mmCIF file of C-alpha atoms and ligand atoms in Angstrom:
data_model
loop_
_atom_site.group_PDB
_atom_site.id
_atom_site.type_symbol
_atom_site.label_atom_id
_atom_site.label_comp_id
_atom_site.label_asym_id
_atom_site.label_seq_id
_atom_site.Cartn_x
_atom_site.Cartn_y
_atom_site.Cartn_z
ATOM 1 C CA UNK A 909 129.984 14.918 85.033
ATOM 2 C CA UNK A 910 126.612 16.664 85.200
ATOM 3 C CA UNK A 911 124.751 16.769 82.014
ATOM 4 C CA UNK A 912 125.394 20.207 80.533
ATOM 5 C CA UNK A 913 129.274 20.498 81.875
ATOM 6 C CA UNK A 914 131.967 20.939 79.104
ATOM 7 C CA UNK A 915 135.076 19.020 80.159
ATOM 8 C CA UNK A 916 137.925 19.797 79.174
ATOM 9 C CA UNK A 917 139.900 17.487 76.365
ATOM 10 C CA UNK A 918 143.502 17.703 78.261
ATOM 11 C CA UNK A 919 144.739 17.064 74.957
ATOM 12 C CA UNK A 920 145.242 17.921 71.502
ATOM 13 C CA UNK A 921 143.589 21.257 72.059
ATOM 14 C CA UNK A 922 145.122 22.534 75.688
ATOM 15 C CA UNK A 923 148.647 21.949 73.442
ATOM 16 C CA UNK A 924 147.904 23.680 70.603
ATOM 17 C CA UNK A 925 146.632 26.457 72.639
ATOM 18 C CA UNK A 926 149.297 26.351 74.816
ATOM 19 C CA UNK A 927 151.934 26.221 72.118
ATOM 20 C CA UNK A 928 150.228 29.240 70.533
ATOM 21 C CA UNK A 929 150.363 31.348 73.246
ATOM 22 C CA UNK A 930 153.853 30.740 74.023
ATOM 23 C CA UNK A 931 154.857 32.511 70.816
ATOM 24 C CA UNK A 932 152.074 35.842 70.892
ATOM 25 C CA UNK A 933 152.240 37.026 67.890
ATOM 26 C CA UNK A 934 154.261 35.202 65.849
ATOM 27 C CA UNK A 935 153.619 31.839 64.270
ATOM 28 C CA UNK A 936 154.354 28.033 65.507
ATOM 29 C CA UNK A 937 155.217 25.627 63.130
ATOM 30 C CA UNK A 938 152.118 22.893 61.638
ATOM 31 C CA UNK A 939 154.782 20.570 60.895
ATOM 32 C CA UNK A 940 156.533 20.729 64.254
ATOM 33 C CA UNK A 941 152.764 20.682 66.181
ATOM 34 C CA UNK A 942 151.977 17.836 64.607
ATOM 35 C CA UNK A 943 156.101 16.042 65.644
ATOM 36 C CA UNK A 944 155.187 17.545 68.780
ATOM 37 C CA UNK A 945 151.964 15.536 69.649
ATOM 38 C CA UNK A 946 152.724 12.695 67.535
ATOM 39 C CA UNK A 947 149.518 13.169 65.361
ATOM 40 C CA UNK A 948 148.986 14.381 61.339
ATOM 41 C CA UNK A 949 149.683 17.533 60.217
ATOM 42 C CA UNK A 950 145.787 16.987 58.575
ATOM 43 C CA UNK A 951 144.719 16.341 62.705
ATOM 44 C CA UNK A 952 146.160 19.693 63.202
ATOM 45 C CA UNK A 953 144.309 21.551 60.452
ATOM 46 C CA UNK A 954 140.697 19.819 62.259
ATOM 47 C CA UNK A 955 141.768 20.869 65.332
ATOM 48 C CA UNK A 956 142.450 24.235 64.362
ATOM 49 C CA UNK A 957 139.074 24.546 62.214
ATOM 50 C CA UNK A 958 137.279 23.595 65.240
ATOM 51 C CA UNK A 959 139.132 26.576 67.623
ATOM 52 C CA UNK A 960 138.013 29.162 64.424
ATOM 53 C CA UNK A 961 134.456 27.355 65.249
ATOM 54 C CA UNK A 962 135.054 27.979 68.935
ATOM 55 C CA UNK A 963 135.753 31.673 68.236
ATOM 56 C CA UNK A 964 139.050 31.638 68.391
ATOM 57 C CA UNK A 965 140.490 33.736 65.318
ATOM 58 C CA UNK A 966 143.734 31.499 63.954
ATOM 59 C CA UNK A 967 145.506 33.087 61.042
ATOM 60 C CA UNK A 968 147.283 29.999 58.436
ATOM 61 C CA UNK A 969 150.115 30.543 56.523
ATOM 62 C CA UNK A 970 151.665 27.649 54.623
ATOM 63 C CA UNK A 971 155.186 28.497 55.020
ATOM 64 C CA UNK A 972 155.177 30.081 58.959
ATOM 65 C CA UNK A 973 152.086 27.755 60.238
ATOM 66 C CA UNK A 974 149.335 29.310 62.641
ATOM 67 C CA UNK A 975 149.346 32.287 64.692
ATOM 68 C CA UNK A 976 146.995 33.553 67.216
ATOM 69 C CA UNK A 977 145.068 36.569 66.483
ATOM 70 C CA UNK A 978 142.549 36.362 68.963
ATOM 71 C CA UNK A 979 140.636 34.290 71.920
ATOM 72 C CA UNK A 980 136.584 34.683 72.371
ATOM 73 C CA UNK A 981 135.376 36.844 75.420
ATOM 74 C CA UNK A 982 134.211 33.474 76.508
ATOM 75 C CA UNK A 983 135.446 30.826 79.462
ATOM 76 C CA UNK A 984 136.603 27.756 78.031
ATOM 77 C CA UNK A 985 138.983 24.760 79.557
ATOM 78 C CA UNK A 986 141.105 24.028 77.490
ATOM 79 C CA UNK A 987 142.701 27.204 76.926
ATOM 80 C CA UNK A 988 142.293 27.967 80.889
ATOM 81 C CA UNK A 989 143.998 24.312 81.018
ATOM 82 C CA UNK A 990 146.801 25.828 78.342
ATOM 83 C CA UNK A 991 147.539 28.793 79.857
ATOM 84 C CA UNK A 992 147.595 28.040 83.971
ATOM 85 C CA UNK A 993 150.325 24.825 82.142
ATOM 86 C CA UNK A 994 150.698 21.321 84.149
ATOM 87 C CA UNK A 995 151.871 20.417 87.540
ATOM 88 C CA UNK A 996 149.356 23.177 89.404
ATOM 89 C CA UNK A 997 146.816 21.805 91.975
ATOM 90 C CA UNK A 998 144.169 24.594 91.727
ATOM 91 C CA UNK A 999 142.573 24.383 87.851
ATOM 92 C CA UNK A 1000 144.132 20.530 87.138
ATOM 93 C CA UNK A 1001 140.871 19.908 85.818
ATOM 94 C CA UNK A 1002 138.535 22.988 84.891
ATOM 95 C CA UNK A 1003 134.452 22.510 83.156
ATOM 96 C CA UNK A 1004 132.763 25.212 82.217
ATOM 97 C CA UNK A 1005 129.236 25.117 82.467
ATOM 98 C CA UNK A 1006 126.657 27.427 80.262
ATOM 99 C CA UNK A 1007 124.684 27.706 83.339
ATOM 100 C CA UNK A 1008 124.507 25.954 85.955
ATOM 101 C CA UNK A 1009 122.402 26.806 89.235
ATOM 102 C CA UNK A 1010 125.550 26.982 90.976
ATOM 103 C CA UNK A 1011 128.946 26.106 90.421
ATOM 104 C CA UNK A 1012 129.576 25.868 95.038
ATOM 105 C CA UNK A 1013 126.533 22.698 94.100
ATOM 106 C CA UNK A 1014 128.473 21.490 91.084
ATOM 107 C CA UNK A 1015 131.298 21.261 93.880
ATOM 108 C CA UNK A 1016 129.564 19.716 96.473
ATOM 109 C CA UNK A 1017 128.411 16.751 94.546
ATOM 110 C CA UNK A 1018 131.962 15.997 92.845
ATOM 111 C CA UNK A 1019 133.384 16.263 95.908
ATOM 112 C CA UNK A 1020 130.908 13.175 97.661
ATOM 113 C CA UNK A 1021 131.686 11.780 94.324
ATOM 114 C CA UNK A 1022 135.613 11.298 95.085
ATOM 115 C CA UNK A 1023 136.527 14.131 92.940
ATOM 116 C CA UNK A 1024 140.116 15.361 93.190
ATOM 117 C CA UNK A 1025 141.402 18.373 95.246
ATOM 118 C CA UNK A 1026 142.169 21.389 92.460
ATOM 119 C CA UNK A 1027 139.118 20.558 90.619
ATOM 120 C CA UNK A 1028 137.913 23.677 88.622
ATOM 121 C CA UNK A 1029 133.664 24.357 87.686
ATOM 122 C CA UNK A 1030 132.884 27.417 85.831
ATOM 123 C CA UNK A 1031 129.740 28.886 85.065
ATOM 124 C CA UNK A 1032 129.114 31.399 82.288
ATOM 125 C CA UNK A 1033 125.796 31.973 84.464
ATOM 126 C CA UNK A 1034 124.352 30.981 87.192
ATOM 127 C CA UNK A 1035 120.577 30.681 88.038
ATOM 128 C CA UNK A 1036 120.227 30.135 91.279
ATOM 129 C CA UNK A 1037 123.637 31.895 92.109
ATOM 130 C CA UNK A 1038 124.285 32.304 96.281
ATOM 131 C CA UNK A 1039 126.032 34.507 98.751
ATOM 132 C CA UNK A 1040 126.874 34.270 102.229
ATOM 133 C CA UNK A 1041 124.084 34.671 104.467
ATOM 134 C CA UNK A 1042 121.229 32.864 102.713
ATOM 135 C CA UNK A 1043 121.326 35.647 99.732
ATOM 136 C CA UNK A 1044 121.367 35.654 96.536
ATOM 137 C CA UNK A 1045 124.001 36.215 93.789
ATOM 138 C CA UNK A 1046 123.784 38.339 90.816
ATOM 139 C CA UNK A 1047 125.044 35.846 88.186
ATOM 140 C CA UNK A 1048 124.204 37.324 84.487
ATOM 141 C CA UNK A 1049 125.821 34.894 81.595
ATOM 142 C CA UNK A 1050 129.067 36.290 79.886
ATOM 143 C CA UNK A 1051 129.807 38.908 82.384
ATOM 144 C CA UNK A 1052 131.614 37.568 85.395
ATOM 145 C CA UNK A 1053 133.848 34.996 86.688
ATOM 146 C CA UNK A 1054 131.050 32.519 88.450
ATOM 147 C CA UNK A 1055 132.861 29.923 89.671
ATOM 148 C CA UNK A 1056 134.109 27.031 92.811
ATOM 149 C CA UNK A 1057 137.186 24.919 93.772
ATOM 150 C CA UNK A 1058 137.351 21.610 95.460
ATOM 151 C CA UNK A 1059 139.431 22.041 97.953
ATOM 152 C CA UNK A 1060 140.752 19.540 100.298
ATOM 153 C CA UNK A 1061 143.250 20.536 103.112
ATOM 154 C CA UNK A 1062 144.921 18.134 106.074
ATOM 155 C CA UNK A 1063 143.446 20.564 108.797
ATOM 156 C CA UNK A 1064 141.543 20.583 111.611
ATOM 157 C CA UNK A 1065 138.075 22.233 111.158
ATOM 158 C CA UNK A 1066 138.802 25.348 112.418
ATOM 159 C CA UNK A 1067 141.281 26.071 110.486
ATOM 160 C CA UNK A 1068 139.504 26.664 107.515
ATOM 161 C CA UNK A 1069 139.258 30.516 107.961
ATOM 162 C CA UNK A 1070 142.508 30.324 106.776
ATOM 163 C CA UNK A 1071 141.135 29.652 103.290
ATOM 164 C CA UNK A 1072 139.106 32.870 103.662
ATOM 165 C CA UNK A 1073 141.962 34.957 103.636
ATOM 166 C CA UNK A 1074 143.475 33.545 101.777
ATOM 167 C CA UNK A 1075 140.907 33.722 98.871
ATOM 168 C CA UNK A 1076 139.593 37.403 99.628
ATOM 169 C CA UNK A 1077 144.096 37.931 99.725
ATOM 170 C CA UNK A 1078 144.421 36.344 96.588
ATOM 171 C CA UNK A 1079 141.505 37.694 94.269
ATOM 172 C CA UNK A 1080 141.980 41.147 94.935
ATOM 173 C CA UNK A 1081 145.611 40.869 93.822
ATOM 174 C CA UNK A 1082 144.968 39.260 90.431
ATOM 175 C CA UNK A 1083 142.195 42.028 90.166
ATOM 176 C CA UNK A 1084 145.201 44.967 91.245
ATOM 177 C CA UNK A 1085 147.127 43.144 88.553
ATOM 178 C CA UNK A 1086 144.589 43.709 86.453
ATOM 179 C CA UNK A 1087 145.294 47.333 86.960
ATOM 180 C CA UNK A 1088 142.210 48.172 89.362
ATOM 181 C CA UNK A 1089 143.182 50.691 91.946
ATOM 182 C CA UNK A 1090 142.196 51.025 95.084
ATOM 183 C CA UNK A 1091 140.688 47.013 96.095
ATOM 184 C CA UNK A 1092 140.040 46.581 99.293
ATOM 185 C CA UNK A 1093 138.856 43.498 101.729
ATOM 186 C CA UNK A 1094 136.199 44.092 103.779
ATOM 187 C CA UNK A 1095 136.339 41.668 106.465
ATOM 188 C CA UNK A 1096 136.031 38.643 106.211
ATOM 189 C CA UNK A 1097 136.442 38.237 102.618
ATOM 190 C CA UNK A 1098 134.070 40.756 100.463
ATOM 191 C CA UNK A 1099 136.334 42.785 97.774
ATOM 192 C CA UNK A 1100 135.694 46.537 97.448
ATOM 193 C CA UNK A 1101 136.237 49.245 94.957
ATOM 194 C CA UNK A 1102 136.034 52.326 95.946
ATOM 195 C CA UNK A 1103 133.213 51.203 98.945
ATOM 196 C CA UNK A 1104 131.329 49.229 96.780
ATOM 197 C CA UNK A 1105 131.550 45.664 96.795
ATOM 198 C CA UNK A 1106 133.152 44.088 93.301
ATOM 199 C CA UNK A 1107 133.460 40.007 94.562
ATOM 200 C CA UNK A 1108 132.683 37.318 96.817
ATOM 201 C CA UNK A 1109 133.889 34.514 98.279
ATOM 202 C CA UNK A 1110 131.783 31.601 99.838
ATOM 203 C CA UNK A 1111 133.393 28.972 101.405
ATOM 204 C CA UNK A 1112 131.252 25.704 102.073
ATOM 205 C CA UNK A 1113 133.086 22.869 104.377
ATOM 206 C CA UNK A 1114 131.556 19.314 105.434
ATOM 207 C CA UNK A 1115 134.096 18.578 108.239
ATOM 208 C CA UNK A 1116 133.604 15.811 111.062
ATOM 209 C CA UNK A 1117 134.872 17.011 114.733
ATOM 210 C CA UNK A 1118 138.260 16.394 114.632
ATOM 211 C CA UNK A 1119 139.310 16.879 110.134
ATOM 212 C CA UNK A 1120 137.750 18.646 107.041
ATOM 213 C CA UNK A 1121 136.581 16.559 104.836
ATOM 214 C CA UNK A 1122 136.207 19.351 101.914
ATOM 215 C CA UNK A 1123 135.763 22.514 101.413
ATOM 216 C CA UNK A 1124 133.793 24.490 98.163
ATOM 217 C CA UNK A 1125 135.857 27.614 97.911
ATOM 218 C CA UNK A 1126 132.713 29.483 95.826
ATOM 219 C CA UNK A 1127 134.457 32.881 93.881
ATOM 220 C CA UNK A 1128 132.607 35.162 92.425
ATOM 221 C CA UNK A 1129 133.687 38.342 90.801
ATOM 222 C CA UNK A 1130 131.732 40.691 88.841
ATOM 223 C CA UNK A 1131 133.636 42.079 86.619
ATOM 224 C CA UNK A 1132 131.829 43.522 83.316
ATOM 225 C CA UNK A 1133 128.473 44.165 84.475
ATOM 226 C CA UNK A 1134 126.608 46.973 83.527
ATOM 227 C CA UNK A 1135 124.332 49.123 85.994
ATOM 228 C CA UNK A 1136 121.279 47.883 84.993
ATOM 229 C CA UNK A 1137 122.324 43.769 85.584
ATOM 230 C CA UNK A 1138 121.841 44.533 88.899
ATOM 231 C CA UNK A 1139 118.258 44.708 91.217
ATOM 232 C CA UNK A 1140 117.420 48.387 92.192
ATOM 233 C CA UNK A 1141 118.360 47.244 95.944
ATOM 234 C CA UNK A 1142 122.433 46.473 94.993
ATOM 235 C CA UNK A 1143 122.877 49.054 92.800
ATOM 236 C CA UNK A 1144 124.347 51.414 95.341
ATOM 237 C CA UNK A 1145 125.992 49.241 97.217
ATOM 238 C CA UNK A 1146 127.795 46.741 93.718
ATOM 239 C CA UNK A 1147 129.566 47.468 91.471
ATOM 240 C CA UNK A 1148 130.967 45.764 88.289
ATOM 241 C CA UNK A 1149 135.091 46.022 87.452
ATOM 242 C CA UNK A 1150 133.610 47.703 84.673
ATOM 243 C CA UNK A 1151 131.944 50.619 85.792
ATOM 244 C CA UNK A 1152 134.740 51.403 88.140
ATOM 245 C CA UNK A 1153 137.289 51.456 85.657
ATOM 246 C CA UNK A 1154 135.654 52.513 83.331
ATOM 247 C CA UNK A 1155 136.478 49.785 80.871
ATOM 248 C CA UNK A 1156 135.843 46.344 80.329
ATOM 249 C CA UNK A 1157 137.681 43.522 80.625
ATOM 250 C CA UNK A 1158 138.802 40.586 79.377
ATOM 251 C CA UNK A 1159 137.356 38.151 81.582
ATOM 252 C CA UNK A 1160 139.912 34.068 80.109
ATOM 253 C CA UNK A 1161 142.817 36.420 81.326
ATOM 254 C CA UNK A 1162 141.053 37.456 84.336
ATOM 255 C CA UNK A 1163 140.310 33.894 84.933
ATOM 256 C CA UNK A 1164 143.533 33.009 84.365
ATOM 257 C CA UNK A 1165 145.196 34.974 87.149
ATOM 258 C CA UNK A 1166 142.586 34.737 89.890
ATOM 259 C CA UNK A 1167 143.742 31.016 89.806
ATOM 260 C CA UNK A 1168 147.167 30.752 89.684
ATOM 261 C CA UNK A 1169 146.999 33.855 92.783
ATOM 262 C CA UNK A 1170 144.945 31.404 94.617
ATOM 263 C CA UNK A 1171 147.940 28.334 93.919
ATOM 264 C CA UNK A 1172 149.954 30.751 94.556
ATOM 265 C CA UNK A 1173 148.467 31.942 98.072
ATOM 266 C CA UNK A 1174 147.364 28.061 98.926
ATOM 267 C CA UNK A 1175 150.457 26.878 98.086
ATOM 268 C CA UNK A 1176 151.706 29.258 100.799
ATOM 269 C CA UNK A 1177 149.695 27.710 103.602
ATOM 270 C CA UNK A 1178 150.091 24.283 102.539
ATOM 271 C CA UNK A 1179 153.889 25.155 103.598
ATOM 272 C CA UNK A 1180 152.746 27.087 106.689
ATOM 273 C CA UNK A 1181 153.186 30.574 105.719
ATOM 274 C CA UNK A 1182 149.703 31.852 106.290
ATOM 275 C CA UNK A 1183 151.239 34.897 108.740
ATOM 276 C CA UNK A 1184 152.685 36.019 105.601
ATOM 277 C CA UNK A 1185 149.355 35.722 103.260
ATOM 278 C CA UNK A 1186 147.184 37.053 106.677
ATOM 279 C CA UNK A 1187 150.122 40.028 106.376
ATOM 280 C CA UNK A 1188 149.133 40.981 102.942
ATOM 281 C CA UNK A 1189 145.366 40.497 103.834
ATOM 282 C CA UNK A 1190 146.318 42.864 106.852
ATOM 283 C CA UNK A 1191 147.574 45.597 104.341
ATOM 284 C CA UNK A 1192 144.367 45.070 102.124
ATOM 285 C CA UNK A 1193 142.041 45.234 105.003
ATOM 286 C CA UNK A 1194 139.623 48.172 105.410
ATOM 287 C CA UNK A 1195 138.574 46.704 108.993
ATOM 288 C CA UNK A 1196 141.144 46.853 111.506
ATOM 289 C CA UNK A 1197 141.954 49.428 113.466
ATOM 290 C CA UNK A 1198 138.925 50.223 113.191
ATOM 291 C CA UNK A 1199 135.851 50.259 116.242
ATOM 292 C CA UNK A 1200 133.472 47.681 114.108
ATOM 293 C CA UNK A 1201 130.056 45.889 114.605
ATOM 294 C CA UNK A 1202 129.830 42.215 114.326
ATOM 295 C CA UNK A 1203 126.483 40.670 113.880
ATOM 296 C CA UNK A 1204 127.552 37.407 114.708
ATOM 297 C CA UNK A 1205 124.180 34.899 113.803
ATOM 298 C CA UNK A 1206 121.805 36.653 116.835
ATOM 299 C CA UNK A 1207 124.162 38.223 118.707
ATOM 300 C CA UNK A 1208 126.226 41.942 118.121
ATOM 301 C CA UNK A 1209 129.806 42.077 119.149
ATOM 302 C CA UNK A 1210 131.189 45.780 119.048
ATOM 303 C CA UNK A 1211 134.893 46.577 119.590
ATOM 304 C CA UNK A 1212 137.754 47.167 117.701
ATOM 305 C CA UNK A 1213 139.090 44.979 114.999
ATOM 306 C CA UNK A 1214 142.414 44.458 116.277
ATOM 307 C CA UNK A 1215 143.638 41.605 113.533
ATOM 308 C CA UNK A 1216 144.070 38.099 112.878
ATOM 309 C CA UNK A 1217 145.047 35.253 114.900
ATOM 310 C CA UNK A 1218 147.164 31.903 113.852
ATOM 311 C CA UNK A 1219 143.602 30.295 112.590
ATOM 312 C CA UNK A 1220 142.169 33.543 110.241
ATOM 313 C CA UNK A 1221 139.672 34.411 113.103
ATOM 314 C CA UNK A 1222 139.120 38.302 113.707
ATOM 315 C CA UNK A 1223 140.959 39.119 116.993
ATOM 316 C CA UNK A 1224 138.609 41.973 118.368
ATOM 317 C CA UNK A 1225 138.857 44.180 121.823
ATOM 318 C CA UNK A 1226 135.444 44.575 122.959
ATOM 319 C CA UNK A 1227 133.703 47.715 124.980
ATOM 320 C CA UNK A 1228 134.952 44.784 127.858
ATOM 321 C CA UNK A 1229 138.966 45.254 127.453
ATOM 322 C CA UNK A 1230 138.540 40.871 126.618
ATOM 323 C CA UNK A 1231 139.711 39.828 122.507
ATOM 324 C CA UNK A 1232 137.576 37.957 121.212
ATOM 325 C CA UNK A 1233 138.409 36.017 118.254
ATOM 326 C CA UNK A 1234 135.347 35.992 115.924
ATOM 327 C CA UNK A 1235 135.323 34.381 112.703
ATOM 328 C CA UNK A 1236 132.252 35.168 111.116
ATOM 329 C CA UNK A 1237 129.775 37.042 109.953
ATOM 330 C CA UNK A 1238 128.886 40.557 109.027
ATOM 331 C CA UNK A 1239 130.961 43.434 110.318
ATOM 332 C CA UNK A 1240 129.860 47.452 110.134
ATOM 333 C CA UNK A 1241 131.635 50.379 111.060
ATOM 334 C CA UNK A 1242 131.072 51.572 114.338
ATOM 335 C CA UNK A 1243 129.986 55.697 114.464
HETATM 336 C C1 BTN B 669 129.216 36.040 99.200
HETATM 337 O O1 BTN B 669 130.354 38.009 99.432
HETATM 338 O O2 BTN B 669 128.559 37.049 99.821
HETATM 339 C C2 BTN B 669 129.294 35.079 98.357
HETATM 340 C C3 BTN B 669 129.535 35.104 96.961
HETATM 341 C C4 BTN B 669 129.770 34.201 96.228
HETATM 342 C C5 BTN B 669 129.216 33.607 94.635
HETATM 343 C C6 BTN B 669 129.955 32.731 93.966
HETATM 344 S S1 BTN B 669 129.555 32.623 92.150
HETATM 345 C C7 BTN B 669 130.637 31.336 91.849
HETATM 346 C C8 BTN B 669 129.908 30.853 93.083
HETATM 347 N N1 BTN B 669 128.480 29.461 93.065
HETATM 348 C C9 BTN B 669 127.601 30.653 94.029
HETATM 349 O O3 BTN B 669 126.268 30.214 94.278
HETATM 350 N N2 BTN B 669 128.168 31.031 94.677
HETATM 351 C C10 BTN B 669 129.596 31.803 94.424
#
């Protein structure tokens, strides 16, 4: 584990937070909690004091026990674990850094050290967050969701494009469920609201010719950024969920929703249900059915974006009438 990473305890705090969250608005008996966890009431009370110091507002009543009044606007690994529950792959281990260069780098190191599939690393701030095509990614403290997930699918390298599709679809679904209208996907995996980018996904892979070693799935969601958080050059093309909806959003709740959506869609992929996920992606995608210009490395491909193939590649009917599968690059609409 890198210095500076706060590793979730996976123990008493997770169990206390899970019990409190199971009773929204209600009390949880300290005696029952202590018995269930096999610790003393004094130990529970000490952990509650510690949780309060971490920003949790927990009411205590001698007769009734404890009640969660409010949680801090911070990402707390124990609390995310408590809400995801056991039995998940994505988020079975969650680590939160106050600041790191790039969560993709942290997860890459964990992967090389033999880390388990599903470990998630969040950072409240990234100093060298990066986007696709060598761009940098603005990641100010406490304003977004900047995280990476380690995946180890037993697929051919060419099939990794499916992860791009599933991640965009999952993040879009979670953002919509949080009450944001008009979320669209721009191929391959940008999330736009009213034409401006609110989230992006960076997939990095280590593979041999015939097998994926591991994939680092990096997700950046601009949640509560203000206009002044963006450099002037991005102010017309990027936005945050707060700027788009006019209200600040609960980041930790959105983090849980995004991780649950990723878990559900990654499971569907493992069960061979990629076509289902791809159909949902297509419904949200503003690129399909349009005349597009794709920049693929040094090459430019012009044509009509017709759909996805079974590996997740974009099928483009080119000017010459041929169908060409495209796995990465940048798209713009042709005029
Ligand atoms: C893009 O749209 O260009 C992809 C942006 C991906 C940003 C996320 S933030 C968490 C993770 N760490 C990084 O350095 N990048 C990704």
